């Protein structure tokens, strides 16, 4: 997806001297058209020595050499780019990047010699990153589906969730999702939760798409104790959140509470919150100034595009800046190879245990392709939460293998894994039920294991134990 407008401008600039020259020679000076075109072309190679009889030809004489120089540079850059793109592809492990120049340059700089600038046309590569609009990215994928069959494609999106994608090699990503997952890992609140007996109050000020993703990520990642109660208080427009994610309200110990009074009408309540999260929103600097003036809140985490002005607003380090937009252009988070490989291996080990599938690279990919998108992301969710589990074990001075952690903690992690699994299904609005078979289960979105861990039979508990064993082995 090249920037067509910029190339149109370049070609117009190259054509302007020609148009002026032909106009001056033919229409003003009265020369034949073909002769006018020939003489004008000579201007591009500094062969226009005769006196210019009018202003059109005079301007053309000056602009034509400039256009020639620009054209030469354009051609050199094109040849150079094509050469290095081919080298990157032949070398292997190449990534073609398409989209706006500014965003593309950020990605290409990180990729180094493995990056291919895809601005000119479709190029062959091992994988693709699409940074255009959601509509452009999906159109590109559909248009080149045959050429990129079997290649991983990472497409930036604004409205779609990765879980709606049917193609196993198409990975959607958005800044809000990436930032939300990164936030709860970089600012893991396990220690704070433990200090408070796993009873926390967290306030969100502002609730847009970013707020929704931060909340959903919190529900799936902030799982520390079977009896915890983390209350998420939302000051902002619910935008139908409770109606869309209607299974969350009555099925988790944590509470999602939408406050219908403005935050400045509940100052005393805010002062009791263990954590305040201010989402990116208009007039954010003024909002932060008011919060700092009106409240005594200490742990105020601010999602902002940059940290500019933060030191001016606050002098006592009450604010923690989280520059969330940088995550959309971080290739480590876009690719997240370790996460996907861990999820694929987790799925393969289950296939090995229950279906006797041999553990090898070919079967790892084949078994992954067999999964629905929903089940793929169930495995990815499990692998993603493993980072939080490791933080918990580190805080508890436990070993990081099933053999070195205590039996008590091994069983506790298994229960927390079951809670996470249930929450993933509830977020996707599955309900408790007893389907006759797998087809009915998937069609009606009902599952008989959406119950507390203590009520599971030992065979079902063993699946959660296996999950912990596989993720830590």
PDB file of N, CA, C and O in Angstrom, residues 120-193:
ATOM      1  N   UNK A 120       6.500   0.383  -3.121  1.00  0.00           N
ATOM      2  CA  UNK A 120       6.399   0.436  -4.576  1.00  0.00           C
ATOM      3  C   UNK A 120       5.352  -0.530  -5.126  1.00  0.00           C
ATOM      4  O   UNK A 120       4.524  -0.166  -5.939  1.00  0.00           O
ATOM      5  N   UNK A 121       5.396  -1.770  -4.695  1.00  0.00           N
ATOM      6  CA  UNK A 121       4.517  -2.793  -5.243  1.00  0.00           C
ATOM      7  C   UNK A 121       4.554  -3.993  -4.303  1.00  0.00           C
ATOM      8  O   UNK A 121       5.272  -3.993  -3.295  1.00  0.00           O
ATOM      9  N   UNK A 122       3.784  -5.025  -4.624  1.00  0.00           N
ATOM     10  CA  UNK A 122       3.822  -6.237  -3.815  1.00  0.00           C
ATOM     11  C   UNK A 122       5.173  -6.918  -3.989  1.00  0.00           C
ATOM     12  O   UNK A 122       5.642  -7.100  -5.100  1.00  0.00           O
ATOM     13  N   UNK A 123       5.800  -7.277  -2.875  1.00  0.00           N
ATOM     14  CA  UNK A 123       7.102  -7.933  -2.917  1.00  0.00           C
ATOM     15  C   UNK A 123       7.025  -9.244  -2.140  1.00  0.00           C
ATOM     16  O   UNK A 123       6.215  -9.402  -1.218  1.00  0.00           O
ATOM     17  N   UNK A 124       7.877 -10.170  -2.515  1.00  0.00           N
ATOM     18  CA  UNK A 124       7.948 -11.449  -1.823  1.00  0.00           C
ATOM     19  C   UNK A 124       8.737 -11.297  -0.530  1.00  0.00           C
ATOM     20  O   UNK A 124       9.796 -10.682  -0.507  1.00  0.00           O
ATOM     21  N   UNK A 125       8.195 -11.856   0.561  1.00  0.00           N
ATOM     22  CA  UNK A 125       8.869 -11.796   1.854  1.00  0.00           C
ATOM     23  C   UNK A 125       8.389 -12.966   2.711  1.00  0.00           C
ATOM     24  O   UNK A 125       7.438 -13.673   2.351  1.00  0.00           O
ATOM     25  N   UNK A 126       9.068 -13.159   3.827  1.00  0.00           N
ATOM     26  CA  UNK A 126       8.684 -14.248   4.735  1.00  0.00           C
ATOM     27  C   UNK A 126       7.460 -13.878   5.562  1.00  0.00           C
ATOM     28  O   UNK A 126       6.693 -14.732   5.975  1.00  0.00           O
ATOM     29  N   UNK A 127       7.294 -12.579   5.837  1.00  0.00           N
ATOM     30  CA  UNK A 127       6.129 -12.106   6.583  1.00  0.00           C
ATOM     31  C   UNK A 127       5.835 -10.669   6.174  1.00  0.00           C
ATOM     32  O   UNK A 127       6.668 -10.025   5.539  1.00  0.00           O
ATOM     33  N   UNK A 128       4.671 -10.181   6.586  1.00  0.00           N
ATOM     34  CA  UNK A 128       4.236  -8.851   6.181  1.00  0.00           C
ATOM     35  C   UNK A 128       3.667  -8.091   7.371  1.00  0.00           C
ATOM     36  O   UNK A 128       2.988  -8.678   8.228  1.00  0.00           O
ATOM     37  N   UNK A 129       3.951  -6.791   7.402  1.00  0.00           N
ATOM     38  CA  UNK A 129       3.341  -5.901   8.386  1.00  0.00           C
ATOM     39  C   UNK A 129       2.582  -4.824   7.620  1.00  0.00           C
ATOM     40  O   UNK A 129       3.152  -4.131   6.777  1.00  0.00           O
ATOM     41  N   UNK A 130       1.295  -4.692   7.922  1.00  0.00           N
ATOM     42  CA  UNK A 130       0.434  -3.733   7.230  1.00  0.00           C
ATOM     43  C   UNK A 130       0.023  -2.641   8.211  1.00  0.00           C
ATOM     44  O   UNK A 130      -0.650  -2.917   9.210  1.00  0.00           O
ATOM     45  N   UNK A 131       0.415  -1.410   7.933  1.00  0.00           N
ATOM     46  CA  UNK A 131       0.208  -0.294   8.859  1.00  0.00           C
ATOM     47  C   UNK A 131      -0.796   0.734   8.355  1.00  0.00           C
ATOM     48  O   UNK A 131      -0.955   1.792   8.970  1.00  0.00           O
ATOM     49  N   UNK A 132      -1.475   0.421   7.261  1.00  0.00           N
ATOM     50  CA  UNK A 132      -2.458   1.357   6.725  1.00  0.00           C
ATOM     51  C   UNK A 132      -3.735   1.336   7.540  1.00  0.00           C
ATOM     52  O   UNK A 132      -3.784   0.820   8.665  1.00  0.00           O
ATOM     53  N   UNK A 133      -4.802   1.888   6.975  1.00  0.00           N
ATOM     54  CA  UNK A 133      -6.093   1.833   7.654  1.00  0.00           C
ATOM     55  C   UNK A 133      -6.584   0.390   7.669  1.00  0.00           C
ATOM     56  O   UNK A 133      -6.124  -0.450   6.891  1.00  0.00           O
ATOM     57  N   UNK A 134      -7.520   0.110   8.567  1.00  0.00           N
ATOM     58  CA  UNK A 134      -8.045  -1.249   8.673  1.00  0.00           C
ATOM     59  C   UNK A 134      -8.609  -1.734   7.334  1.00  0.00           C
ATOM     60  O   UNK A 134      -8.362  -2.866   6.919  1.00  0.00           O
ATOM     61  N   UNK A 135      -9.330  -0.861   6.649  1.00  0.00           N
ATOM     62  CA  UNK A 135      -9.916  -1.227   5.359  1.00  0.00           C
ATOM     63  C   UNK A 135      -8.832  -1.526   4.326  1.00  0.00           C
ATOM     64  O   UNK A 135      -8.917  -2.513   3.586  1.00  0.00           O
ATOM     65  N   UNK A 136      -7.787  -0.690   4.276  1.00  0.00           N
ATOM     66  CA  UNK A 136      -6.690  -0.916   3.329  1.00  0.00           C
ATOM     67  C   UNK A 136      -5.966  -2.220   3.624  1.00  0.00           C
ATOM     68  O   UNK A 136      -5.631  -2.987   2.715  1.00  0.00           O
ATOM     69  N   UNK A 137      -5.722  -2.477   4.899  1.00  0.00           N
ATOM     70  CA  UNK A 137      -4.986  -3.683   5.284  1.00  0.00           C
ATOM     71  C   UNK A 137      -5.735  -4.954   4.908  1.00  0.00           C
ATOM     72  O   UNK A 137      -5.150  -5.904   4.376  1.00  0.00           O
ATOM     73  N   UNK A 138      -7.033  -4.986   5.196  1.00  0.00           N
ATOM     74  CA  UNK A 138      -7.825  -6.174   4.879  1.00  0.00           C
ATOM     75  C   UNK A 138      -7.977  -6.343   3.367  1.00  0.00           C
ATOM     76  O   UNK A 138      -7.997  -7.470   2.857  1.00  0.00           O
ATOM     77  N   UNK A 139      -8.063  -5.215   2.638  1.00  0.00           N
ATOM     78  CA  UNK A 139      -8.136  -5.287   1.177  1.00  0.00           C
ATOM     79  C   UNK A 139      -6.834  -5.841   0.602  1.00  0.00           C
ATOM     80  O   UNK A 139      -6.841  -6.648  -0.346  1.00  0.00           O
ATOM     81  N   UNK A 140      -5.699  -5.427   1.165  1.00  0.00           N
ATOM     82  CA  UNK A 140      -4.387  -5.929   0.731  1.00  0.00           C
ATOM     83  C   UNK A 140      -4.315  -7.437   0.960  1.00  0.00           C
ATOM     84  O   UNK A 140      -3.888  -8.193   0.078  1.00  0.00           O
ATOM     85  N   UNK A 141      -4.737  -7.883   2.124  1.00  0.00           N
ATOM     86  CA  UNK A 141      -4.692  -9.309   2.447  1.00  0.00           C
ATOM     87  C   UNK A 141      -5.563 -10.110   1.483  1.00  0.00           C
ATOM     88  O   UNK A 141      -5.160 -11.172   0.992  1.00  0.00           O
ATOM     89  N   UNK A 142      -6.739  -9.601   1.186  1.00  0.00           N
ATOM     90  CA  UNK A 142      -7.645 -10.309   0.286  1.00  0.00           C
ATOM     91  C   UNK A 142      -7.111 -10.313  -1.145  1.00  0.00           C
ATOM     92  O   UNK A 142      -7.192 -11.320  -1.856  1.00  0.00           O
ATOM     93  N   UNK A 143      -6.516  -9.198  -1.556  1.00  0.00           N
ATOM     94  CA  UNK A 143      -6.016  -9.056  -2.932  1.00  0.00           C
ATOM     95  C   UNK A 143      -4.828  -9.975  -3.192  1.00  0.00           C
ATOM     96  O   UNK A 143      -4.662 -10.493  -4.298  1.00  0.00           O
ATOM     97  N   UNK A 144      -3.997 -10.190  -2.177  1.00  0.00           N
ATOM     98  CA  UNK A 144      -2.775 -10.987  -2.363  1.00  0.00           C
ATOM     99  C   UNK A 144      -2.834 -12.307  -1.587  1.00  0.00           C
ATOM    100  O   UNK A 144      -1.796 -12.849  -1.199  1.00  0.00           O
ATOM    101  N   UNK A 145      -4.035 -12.792  -1.376  1.00  0.00           N
ATOM    102  CA  UNK A 145      -4.211 -14.004  -0.558  1.00  0.00           C
ATOM    103  C   UNK A 145      -3.392 -15.186  -1.095  1.00  0.00           C
ATOM    104  O   UNK A 145      -2.789 -15.934  -0.321  1.00  0.00           O
ATOM    105  N   UNK A 146      -3.364 -15.358  -2.404  1.00  0.00           N
ATOM    106  CA  UNK A 146      -2.632 -16.492  -2.985  1.00  0.00           C
ATOM    107  C   UNK A 146      -1.128 -16.345  -2.811  1.00  0.00           C
ATOM    108  O   UNK A 146      -0.422 -17.315  -2.494  1.00  0.00           O
ATOM    109  N   UNK A 147      -0.611 -15.122  -3.008  1.00  0.00           N
ATOM    110  CA  UNK A 147       0.837 -14.902  -2.913  1.00  0.00           C
ATOM    111  C   UNK A 147       1.355 -15.071  -1.478  1.00  0.00           C
ATOM    112  O   UNK A 147       2.497 -15.458  -1.266  1.00  0.00           O
ATOM    113  N   UNK A 148       0.500 -14.759  -0.498  1.00  0.00           N
ATOM    114  CA  UNK A 148       0.974 -14.791   0.892  1.00  0.00           C
ATOM    115  C   UNK A 148       0.448 -16.004   1.652  1.00  0.00           C
ATOM    116  O   UNK A 148       0.532 -16.057   2.875  1.00  0.00           O
ATOM    117  N   UNK A 149      -0.069 -16.978   0.911  1.00  0.00           N
ATOM    118  CA  UNK A 149      -0.558 -18.190   1.561  1.00  0.00           C
ATOM    119  C   UNK A 149       0.570 -18.856   2.348  1.00  0.00           C
ATOM    120  O   UNK A 149       1.654 -19.105   1.826  1.00  0.00           O
ATOM    121  N   UNK A 150       0.319 -19.115   3.628  1.00  0.00           N
ATOM    122  CA  UNK A 150       1.318 -19.731   4.485  1.00  0.00           C
ATOM    123  C   UNK A 150       2.280 -18.754   5.132  1.00  0.00           C
ATOM    124  O   UNK A 150       3.092 -19.153   5.965  1.00  0.00           O
ATOM    125  N   UNK A 151       2.210 -17.458   4.754  1.00  0.00           N
ATOM    126  CA  UNK A 151       3.077 -16.436   5.354  1.00  0.00           C
ATOM    127  C   UNK A 151       2.308 -15.719   6.467  1.00  0.00           C
ATOM    128  O   UNK A 151       1.097 -15.520   6.358  1.00  0.00           O
ATOM    129  N   UNK A 152       2.995 -15.327   7.495  1.00  0.00           N
ATOM    130  CA  UNK A 152       2.350 -14.583   8.569  1.00  0.00           C
ATOM    131  C   UNK A 152       2.164 -13.130   8.169  1.00  0.00           C
ATOM    132  O   UNK A 152       3.102 -12.473   7.695  1.00  0.00           O
ATOM    133  N   UNK A 153       0.941 -12.629   8.353  1.00  0.00           N
ATOM    134  CA  UNK A 153       0.611 -11.254   8.027  1.00  0.00           C
ATOM    135  C   UNK A 153       0.104 -10.569   9.293  1.00  0.00           C
ATOM    136  O   UNK A 153      -0.838 -11.049   9.932  1.00  0.00           O
ATOM    137  N   UNK A 154       0.720  -9.459   9.657  1.00  0.00           N
ATOM    138  CA  UNK A 154       0.353  -8.705  10.852  1.00  0.00           C
ATOM    139  C   UNK A 154      -0.275  -7.385  10.411  1.00  0.00           C
ATOM    140  O   UNK A 154       0.392  -6.538   9.821  1.00  0.00           O
ATOM    141  N   UNK A 155      -1.564  -7.240  10.662  1.00  0.00           N
ATOM    142  CA  UNK A 155      -2.307  -6.087  10.149  1.00  0.00           C
ATOM    143  C   UNK A 155      -2.822  -5.219  11.288  1.00  0.00           C
ATOM    144  O   UNK A 155      -3.489  -5.710  12.207  1.00  0.00           O
ATOM    145  N   UNK A 156      -2.488  -3.946  11.230  1.00  0.00           N
ATOM    146  CA  UNK A 156      -3.000  -2.990  12.213  1.00  0.00           C
ATOM    147  C   UNK A 156      -4.504  -2.823  12.010  1.00  0.00           C
ATOM    148  O   UNK A 156      -4.986  -2.749  10.884  1.00  0.00           O
ATOM    149  N   UNK A 157      -5.260  -2.793  13.114  1.00  0.00           N
ATOM    150  CA  UNK A 157      -6.703  -2.639  13.005  1.00  0.00           C
ATOM    151  C   UNK A 157      -7.193  -1.648  14.047  1.00  0.00           C
ATOM    152  O   UNK A 157      -6.493  -1.331  15.008  1.00  0.00           O
ATOM    153  N   UNK A 158      -8.407  -1.170  13.847  1.00  0.00           N
ATOM    154  CA  UNK A 158      -8.990  -0.200  14.767  1.00  0.00           C
ATOM    155  C   UNK A 158     -10.235  -0.727  15.456  1.00  0.00           C
ATOM    156  O   UNK A 158     -10.506  -0.386  16.605  1.00  0.00           O
ATOM    157  N   UNK A 159     -11.003  -1.550  14.778  1.00  0.00           N
ATOM    158  CA  UNK A 159     -12.294  -1.967  15.341  1.00  0.00           C
ATOM    159  C   UNK A 159     -12.413  -3.467  15.556  1.00  0.00           C
ATOM    160  O   UNK A 159     -13.139  -3.914  16.437  1.00  0.00           O
ATOM    161  N   UNK A 160     -11.702  -4.265  14.762  1.00  0.00           N
ATOM    162  CA  UNK A 160     -11.849  -5.717  14.853  1.00  0.00           C
ATOM    163  C   UNK A 160     -10.964  -6.303  15.935  1.00  0.00           C
ATOM    164  O   UNK A 160      -9.884  -5.805  16.219  1.00  0.00           O
ATOM    165  N   UNK A 161     -11.425  -7.388  16.525  1.00  0.00           N
ATOM    166  CA  UNK A 161     -10.623  -8.128  17.489  1.00  0.00           C
ATOM    167  C   UNK A 161      -9.889  -9.250  16.782  1.00  0.00           C
ATOM    168  O   UNK A 161     -10.369  -9.799  15.786  1.00  0.00           O
ATOM    169  N   UNK A 162      -8.715  -9.595  17.310  1.00  0.00           N
ATOM    170  CA  UNK A 162      -7.946 -10.686  16.708  1.00  0.00           C
ATOM    171  C   UNK A 162      -8.732 -11.992  16.721  1.00  0.00           C
ATOM    172  O   UNK A 162      -8.521 -12.861  15.877  1.00  0.00           O
ATOM    173  N   UNK A 163      -9.662 -12.146  17.654  1.00  0.00           N
ATOM    174  CA  UNK A 163     -10.391 -13.398  17.799  1.00  0.00           C
ATOM    175  C   UNK A 163     -11.437 -13.620  16.706  1.00  0.00           C
ATOM    176  O   UNK A 163     -12.031 -14.683  16.618  1.00  0.00           O
ATOM    177  N   UNK A 164     -11.700 -12.601  15.865  1.00  0.00           N
ATOM    178  CA  UNK A 164     -12.691 -12.787  14.800  1.00  0.00           C
ATOM    179  C   UNK A 164     -12.059 -13.282  13.512  1.00  0.00           C
ATOM    180  O   UNK A 164     -12.758 -13.564  12.546  1.00  0.00           O
ATOM    181  N   UNK A 165     -10.736 -13.397  13.482  1.00  0.00           N
ATOM    182  CA  UNK A 165     -10.031 -13.749  12.250  1.00  0.00           C
ATOM    183  C   UNK A 165     -10.088 -15.255  12.021  1.00  0.00           C
ATOM    184  O   UNK A 165      -9.751 -16.031  12.902  1.00  0.00           O
ATOM    185  N   UNK A 166     -10.510 -15.646  10.823  1.00  0.00           N
ATOM    186  CA  UNK A 166     -10.599 -17.070  10.498  1.00  0.00           C
ATOM    187  C   UNK A 166      -9.289 -17.611   9.937  1.00  0.00           C
ATOM    188  O   UNK A 166      -8.990 -18.785  10.085  1.00  0.00           O
ATOM    189  N   UNK A 167      -8.493 -16.767   9.249  1.00  0.00           N
ATOM    190  CA  UNK A 167      -7.231 -17.221   8.660  1.00  0.00           C
ATOM    191  C   UNK A 167      -6.161 -17.336   9.738  1.00  0.00           C
ATOM    192  O   UNK A 167      -5.871 -16.366  10.440  1.00  0.00           O
ATOM    193  N   UNK A 168      -5.556 -18.510   9.840  1.00  0.00           N
ATOM    194  CA  UNK A 168      -4.617 -18.746  10.931  1.00  0.00           C
ATOM    195  C   UNK A 168      -3.346 -17.904  10.802  1.00  0.00           C
ATOM    196  O   UNK A 168      -2.645 -17.655  11.770  1.00  0.00           O
ATOM    197  N   UNK A 169      -3.045 -17.451   9.562  1.00  0.00           N
ATOM    198  CA  UNK A 169      -1.801 -16.705   9.371  1.00  0.00           C
ATOM    199  C   UNK A 169      -2.017 -15.194   9.367  1.00  0.00           C
ATOM    200  O   UNK A 169      -1.074 -14.439   9.178  1.00  0.00           O
ATOM    201  N   UNK A 170      -3.254 -14.730   9.576  1.00  0.00           N
ATOM    202  CA  UNK A 170      -3.523 -13.294   9.667  1.00  0.00           C
ATOM    203  C   UNK A 170      -3.657 -12.910  11.131  1.00  0.00           C
ATOM    204  O   UNK A 170      -4.520 -13.412  11.847  1.00  0.00           O
ATOM    205  N   UNK A 171      -2.788 -12.002  11.573  1.00  0.00           N
ATOM    206  CA  UNK A 171      -2.784 -11.560  12.967  1.00  0.00           C
ATOM    207  C   UNK A 171      -3.135 -10.073  13.017  1.00  0.00           C
ATOM    208  O   UNK A 171      -2.413  -9.238  12.471  1.00  0.00           O
ATOM    209  N   UNK A 172      -4.267  -9.762  13.629  1.00  0.00           N
ATOM    210  CA  UNK A 172      -4.646  -8.364  13.796  1.00  0.00           C
ATOM    211  C   UNK A 172      -4.049  -7.825  15.090  1.00  0.00           C
ATOM    212  O   UNK A 172      -3.954  -8.542  16.083  1.00  0.00           O
ATOM    213  N   UNK A 173      -3.644  -6.584  15.052  1.00  0.00           N
ATOM    214  CA  UNK A 173      -3.143  -5.962  16.278  1.00  0.00           C
ATOM    215  C   UNK A 173      -3.590  -4.510  16.314  1.00  0.00           C
ATOM    216  O   UNK A 173      -3.787  -3.873  15.282  1.00  0.00           O
ATOM    217  N   UNK A 174      -3.795  -4.006  17.507  1.00  0.00           N
ATOM    218  CA  UNK A 174      -4.121  -2.589  17.645  1.00  0.00           C
ATOM    219  C   UNK A 174      -3.370  -2.045  18.851  1.00  0.00           C
ATOM    220  O   UNK A 174      -3.020  -2.788  19.775  1.00  0.00           O
ATOM    221  N   UNK A 175      -3.146  -0.764  18.841  1.00  0.00           N
ATOM    222  CA  UNK A 175      -2.359  -0.115  19.888  1.00  0.00           C
ATOM    223  C   UNK A 175      -2.981  -0.334  21.253  1.00  0.00           C
ATOM    224  O   UNK A 175      -2.281  -0.578  22.244  1.00  0.00           O
ATOM    225  N   UNK A 176      -4.312  -0.258  21.317  1.00  0.00           N
ATOM    226  CA  UNK A 176      -4.986  -0.364  22.611  1.00  0.00           C
ATOM    227  C   UNK A 176      -4.785  -1.743  23.243  1.00  0.00           C
ATOM    228  O   UNK A 176      -4.488  -1.852  24.441  1.00  0.00           O
ATOM    229  N   UNK A 177      -4.935  -2.796  22.451  1.00  0.00           N
ATOM    230  CA  UNK A 177      -4.752  -4.149  22.989  1.00  0.00           C
ATOM    231  C   UNK A 177      -3.311  -4.387  23.425  1.00  0.00           C
ATOM    232  O   UNK A 177      -3.052  -4.943  24.501  1.00  0.00           O
ATOM    233  N   UNK A 178      -2.370  -4.005  22.582  1.00  0.00           N
ATOM    234  CA  UNK A 178      -0.959  -4.210  22.907  1.00  0.00           C
ATOM    235  C   UNK A 178      -0.583  -3.427  24.156  1.00  0.00           C
ATOM    236  O   UNK A 178       0.127  -3.928  25.035  1.00  0.00           O
ATOM    237  N   UNK A 179      -1.051  -2.184  24.236  1.00  0.00           N
ATOM    238  CA  UNK A 179      -0.704  -1.338  25.378  1.00  0.00           C
ATOM    239  C   UNK A 179      -1.323  -1.875  26.663  1.00  0.00           C
ATOM    240  O   UNK A 179      -0.686  -1.856  27.723  1.00  0.00           O
ATOM    241  N   UNK A 180      -2.560  -2.349  26.587  1.00  0.00           N
ATOM    242  CA  UNK A 180      -3.242  -2.857  27.778  1.00  0.00           C
ATOM    243  C   UNK A 180      -2.506  -4.053  28.371  1.00  0.00           C
ATOM    244  O   UNK A 180      -2.259  -4.126  29.585  1.00  0.00           O
ATOM    245  N   UNK A 181      -2.139  -5.006  27.508  1.00  0.00           N
ATOM    246  CA  UNK A 181      -1.413  -6.190  27.989  1.00  0.00           C
ATOM    247  C   UNK A 181      -0.060  -5.801  28.571  1.00  0.00           C
ATOM    248  O   UNK A 181       0.358  -6.330  29.611  1.00  0.00           O
ATOM    249  N   UNK A 182       0.619  -4.860  27.903  1.00  0.00           N
ATOM    250  CA  UNK A 182       1.937  -4.423  28.387  1.00  0.00           C
ATOM    251  C   UNK A 182       1.822  -3.713  29.731  1.00  0.00           C
ATOM    252  O   UNK A 182       2.677  -3.874  30.605  1.00  0.00           O
ATOM    253  N   UNK A 183       0.770  -2.928  29.905  1.00  0.00           N
ATOM    254  CA  UNK A 183       0.618  -2.145  31.138  1.00  0.00           C
ATOM    255  C   UNK A 183       0.551  -3.039  32.367  1.00  0.00           C
ATOM    256  O   UNK A 183       1.257  -2.804  33.361  1.00  0.00           O
ATOM    257  N   UNK A 184      -0.295  -4.062  32.333  1.00  0.00           N
ATOM    258  CA  UNK A 184      -0.478  -4.890  33.533  1.00  0.00           C
ATOM    259  C   UNK A 184       0.726  -5.775  33.824  1.00  0.00           C
ATOM    260  O   UNK A 184       0.871  -6.292  34.945  1.00  0.00           O
ATOM    261  N   UNK A 185       1.602  -5.967  32.837  1.00  0.00           N
ATOM    262  CA  UNK A 185       2.838  -6.707  33.096  1.00  0.00           C
ATOM    263  C   UNK A 185       3.929  -5.780  33.625  1.00  0.00           C
ATOM    264  O   UNK A 185       4.660  -6.133  34.548  1.00  0.00           O
ATOM    265  N   UNK A 186       4.022  -4.598  33.035  1.00  0.00           N
ATOM    266  CA  UNK A 186       5.034  -3.644  33.496  1.00  0.00           C
ATOM    267  C   UNK A 186       4.679  -3.063  34.865  1.00  0.00           C
ATOM    268  O   UNK A 186       5.568  -2.667  35.624  1.00  0.00           O
ATOM    269  N   UNK A 187       3.391  -3.001  35.161  1.00  0.00           N
ATOM    270  CA  UNK A 187       2.945  -2.462  36.450  1.00  0.00           C
ATOM    271  C   UNK A 187       2.082  -3.506  37.154  1.00  0.00           C
ATOM    272  O   UNK A 187       0.963  -3.228  37.587  1.00  0.00           O
ATOM    273  N   UNK A 188       2.617  -4.717  37.256  1.00  0.00           N
ATOM    274  CA  UNK A 188       1.889  -5.815  37.905  1.00  0.00           C
ATOM    275  C   UNK A 188       1.548  -5.426  39.351  1.00  0.00           C
ATOM    276  O   UNK A 188       2.421  -4.973  40.098  1.00  0.00           O
ATOM    277  N   UNK A 189       0.294  -5.615  39.728  1.00  0.00           N
ATOM    278  CA  UNK A 189      -0.163  -5.153  41.049  1.00  0.00           C
ATOM    279  C   UNK A 189      -0.283  -6.304  42.049  1.00  0.00           C
ATOM    280  O   UNK A 189      -0.974  -6.185  43.063  1.00  0.00           O
ATOM    281  N   UNK A 190       0.413  -7.414  41.785  1.00  0.00           N
ATOM    282  CA  UNK A 190       0.314  -8.546  42.719  1.00  0.00           C
ATOM    283  C   UNK A 190       0.765  -8.157  44.123  1.00  0.00           C
ATOM    284  O   UNK A 190       0.085  -8.464  45.105  1.00  0.00           O
ATOM    285  N   UNK A 191       1.895  -7.501  44.228  1.00  0.00           N
ATOM    286  CA  UNK A 191       2.418  -7.125  45.540  1.00  0.00           C
ATOM    287  C   UNK A 191       1.434  -6.227  46.276  1.00  0.00           C
ATOM    288  O   UNK A 191       1.165  -6.410  47.471  1.00  0.00           O
ATOM    289  N   UNK A 192       0.887  -5.230  45.574  1.00  0.00           N
ATOM    290  CA  UNK A 192      -0.110  -4.340  46.173  1.00  0.00           C
ATOM    291  C   UNK A 192      -1.340  -5.114  46.591  1.00  0.00           C
ATOM    292  O   UNK A 192      -1.891  -4.906  47.682  1.00  0.00           O
ATOM    293  N   UNK A 193      -1.782  -6.032  45.729  1.00  0.00           N
ATOM    294  CA  UNK A 193      -2.962  -6.836  46.032  1.00  0.00           C
ATOM    295  C   UNK A 193      -2.736  -7.686  47.286  1.00  0.00           C
ATOM    296  O   UNK A 193      -3.612  -7.790  48.159  1.00  0.00           O
TER     297      UNK A 193
END
